[in-house]
CSV table of C-alpha atoms in Angstrom, one decimal:
chain,number,residue,atom,x,y,z
A,7,MET,CA,30.2,-16.4,15.5
A,8,THR,CA,33.0,-13.1,16.3
A,9,THR,CA,32.5,-10.3,18.6
A,10,ILE,CA,32.1,-7.0,16.8
A,11,LYS,CA,32.2,-3.7,18.0
A,12,PHE,CA,31.1,-0.7,17.0
A,13,PHE,CA,32.4,3.3,17.9
A,14,ALA,CA,30.9,6.5,18.1
A,15,TYR,CA,27.7,7.3,16.1
A,16,LEU,CA,27.1,3.5,14.8
A,17,THR,CA,26.6,2.7,18.4
A,18,GLU,CA,23.5,4.9,18.0
A,19,LYS,CA,22.2,2.9,15.0
A,20,VAL,CA,23.2,-0.1,15.9
A,21,SER,CA,24.4,-1.5,19.6
A,22,PRO,CA,27.9,-1.2,20.8
A,23,GLU,CA,28.7,-5.1,20.1
A,24,GLY,CA,27.1,-7.8,18.7
A,25,LYS,CA,28.4,-10.8,16.9
A,26,VAL,CA,28.4,-11.2,13.1
A,27,ASN,CA,29.7,-14.6,11.1
A,28,ALA,CA,32.6,-14.5,9.3
A,29,SER,CA,33.0,-18.1,8.4
A,30,HIS,CA,32.3,-17.5,4.8
A,31,CYS,CA,34.3,-14.5,4.1
A,32,ARG,CA,37.6,-14.2,2.5
A,33,THR,CA,39.4,-11.1,2.1
A,34,VAL,CA,38.1,-7.8,4.7
A,35,GLY,CA,35.9,-6.8,1.9
A,36,ASP,CA,33.4,-9.7,1.8
A,37,LEU,CA,33.5,-9.4,5.6
A,38,ARG,CA,32.4,-5.2,4.9
A,39,ASP,CA,30.0,-7.1,2.9
A,40,ARG,CA,28.7,-9.5,5.5
A,41,ILE,CA,28.2,-6.8,8.0
A,42,SER,CA,26.3,-4.9,5.6
A,43,SER,CA,23.9,-7.9,5.6
A,44,GLU,CA,23.5,-8.6,9.0
A,45,PHE,CA,23.5,-4.4,10.7
A,46,PRO,CA,21.4,-3.0,7.6
A,47,GLU,CA,20.6,0.2,10.1
A,48,ILE,CA,24.5,1.4,8.8
A,49,ALA,CA,25.1,-0.3,5.8
A,50,SER,CA,25.1,3.0,3.8
A,51,ASP,CA,27.9,4.2,7.2
A,52,LEU,CA,29.8,0.9,6.2
A,53,TYR,CA,32.1,2.6,3.3
A,54,ARG,CA,33.3,5.7,5.0
A,55,CYS,CA,34.4,3.1,8.3
A,56,MET,CA,37.7,1.7,9.0
A,57,ILE,CA,38.2,-2.0,9.7
A,58,ALA,CA,40.4,-3.3,12.6
A,59,ILE,CA,40.8,-7.4,12.8
A,60,ASN,CA,42.6,-8.0,15.8
A,61,MET,CA,43.7,-4.5,16.4
A,62,GLU,CA,44.8,-3.6,13.5
A,63,PHE,CA,43.5,-1.8,10.7
A,64,LYS,CA,42.9,-3.4,7.3
A,65,GLN,CA,42.2,-2.6,3.7
A,66,ASP,CA,39.4,-4.3,1.7
A,67,THR,CA,41.7,-6.3,-0.5
A,68,ASP,CA,43.6,-7.9,2.7
A,69,GLU,CA,43.1,-11.4,3.7
A,70,LEU,CA,41.3,-12.4,6.6
A,71,PRO,CA,43.5,-14.0,9.7
A,72,GLU,CA,42.8,-17.9,10.4
A,73,THR,CA,42.2,-16.7,13.7
A,74,ILE,CA,39.5,-13.3,14.4
A,75,ASP,CA,39.1,-12.9,17.8
A,76,GLU,CA,37.5,-9.3,17.5
A,77,ILE,CA,36.0,-7.1,14.9
A,78,ALA,CA,36.3,-3.2,15.4
A,79,VAL,CA,34.1,-0.6,12.9
A,80,ILE,CA,35.1,2.9,13.2
A,81,PRO,CA,33.6,5.6,11.4
A,82,PRO,CA,36.1,8.5,10.5
A,83,VAL,CA,36.0,11.1,13.3
A,84,SER,CA,37.1,14.7,13.9
A,85,GLY,CA,37.6,17.1,16.7
A,86,GLY,CA,40.0,19.5,17.9
C-alpha cells in the first residue's frame, strides 16, 4: 500500500491522507482508475486533478516508477 495525499476541497470528501494499492498499475492513468475505485467519493473530481508521484507531476500516459513513496492528488486551484 502506498500513501496518497489529497488536497484542497478533496479533503472535505475524503480524509487528507489514505492508502492505495498501486501494485497492478502500469501508468498514471491506471492509477487514476484505481484511485477512483478505492475512493468513489471523489471519482467524478479526478479527471480535473493533477497527480504527482514522488513530488513530480505526471501525465496519464506516463509509466509509473518502480518505487512509489508518495502519491498526491491536487485539484485545480484559483485565487488572486
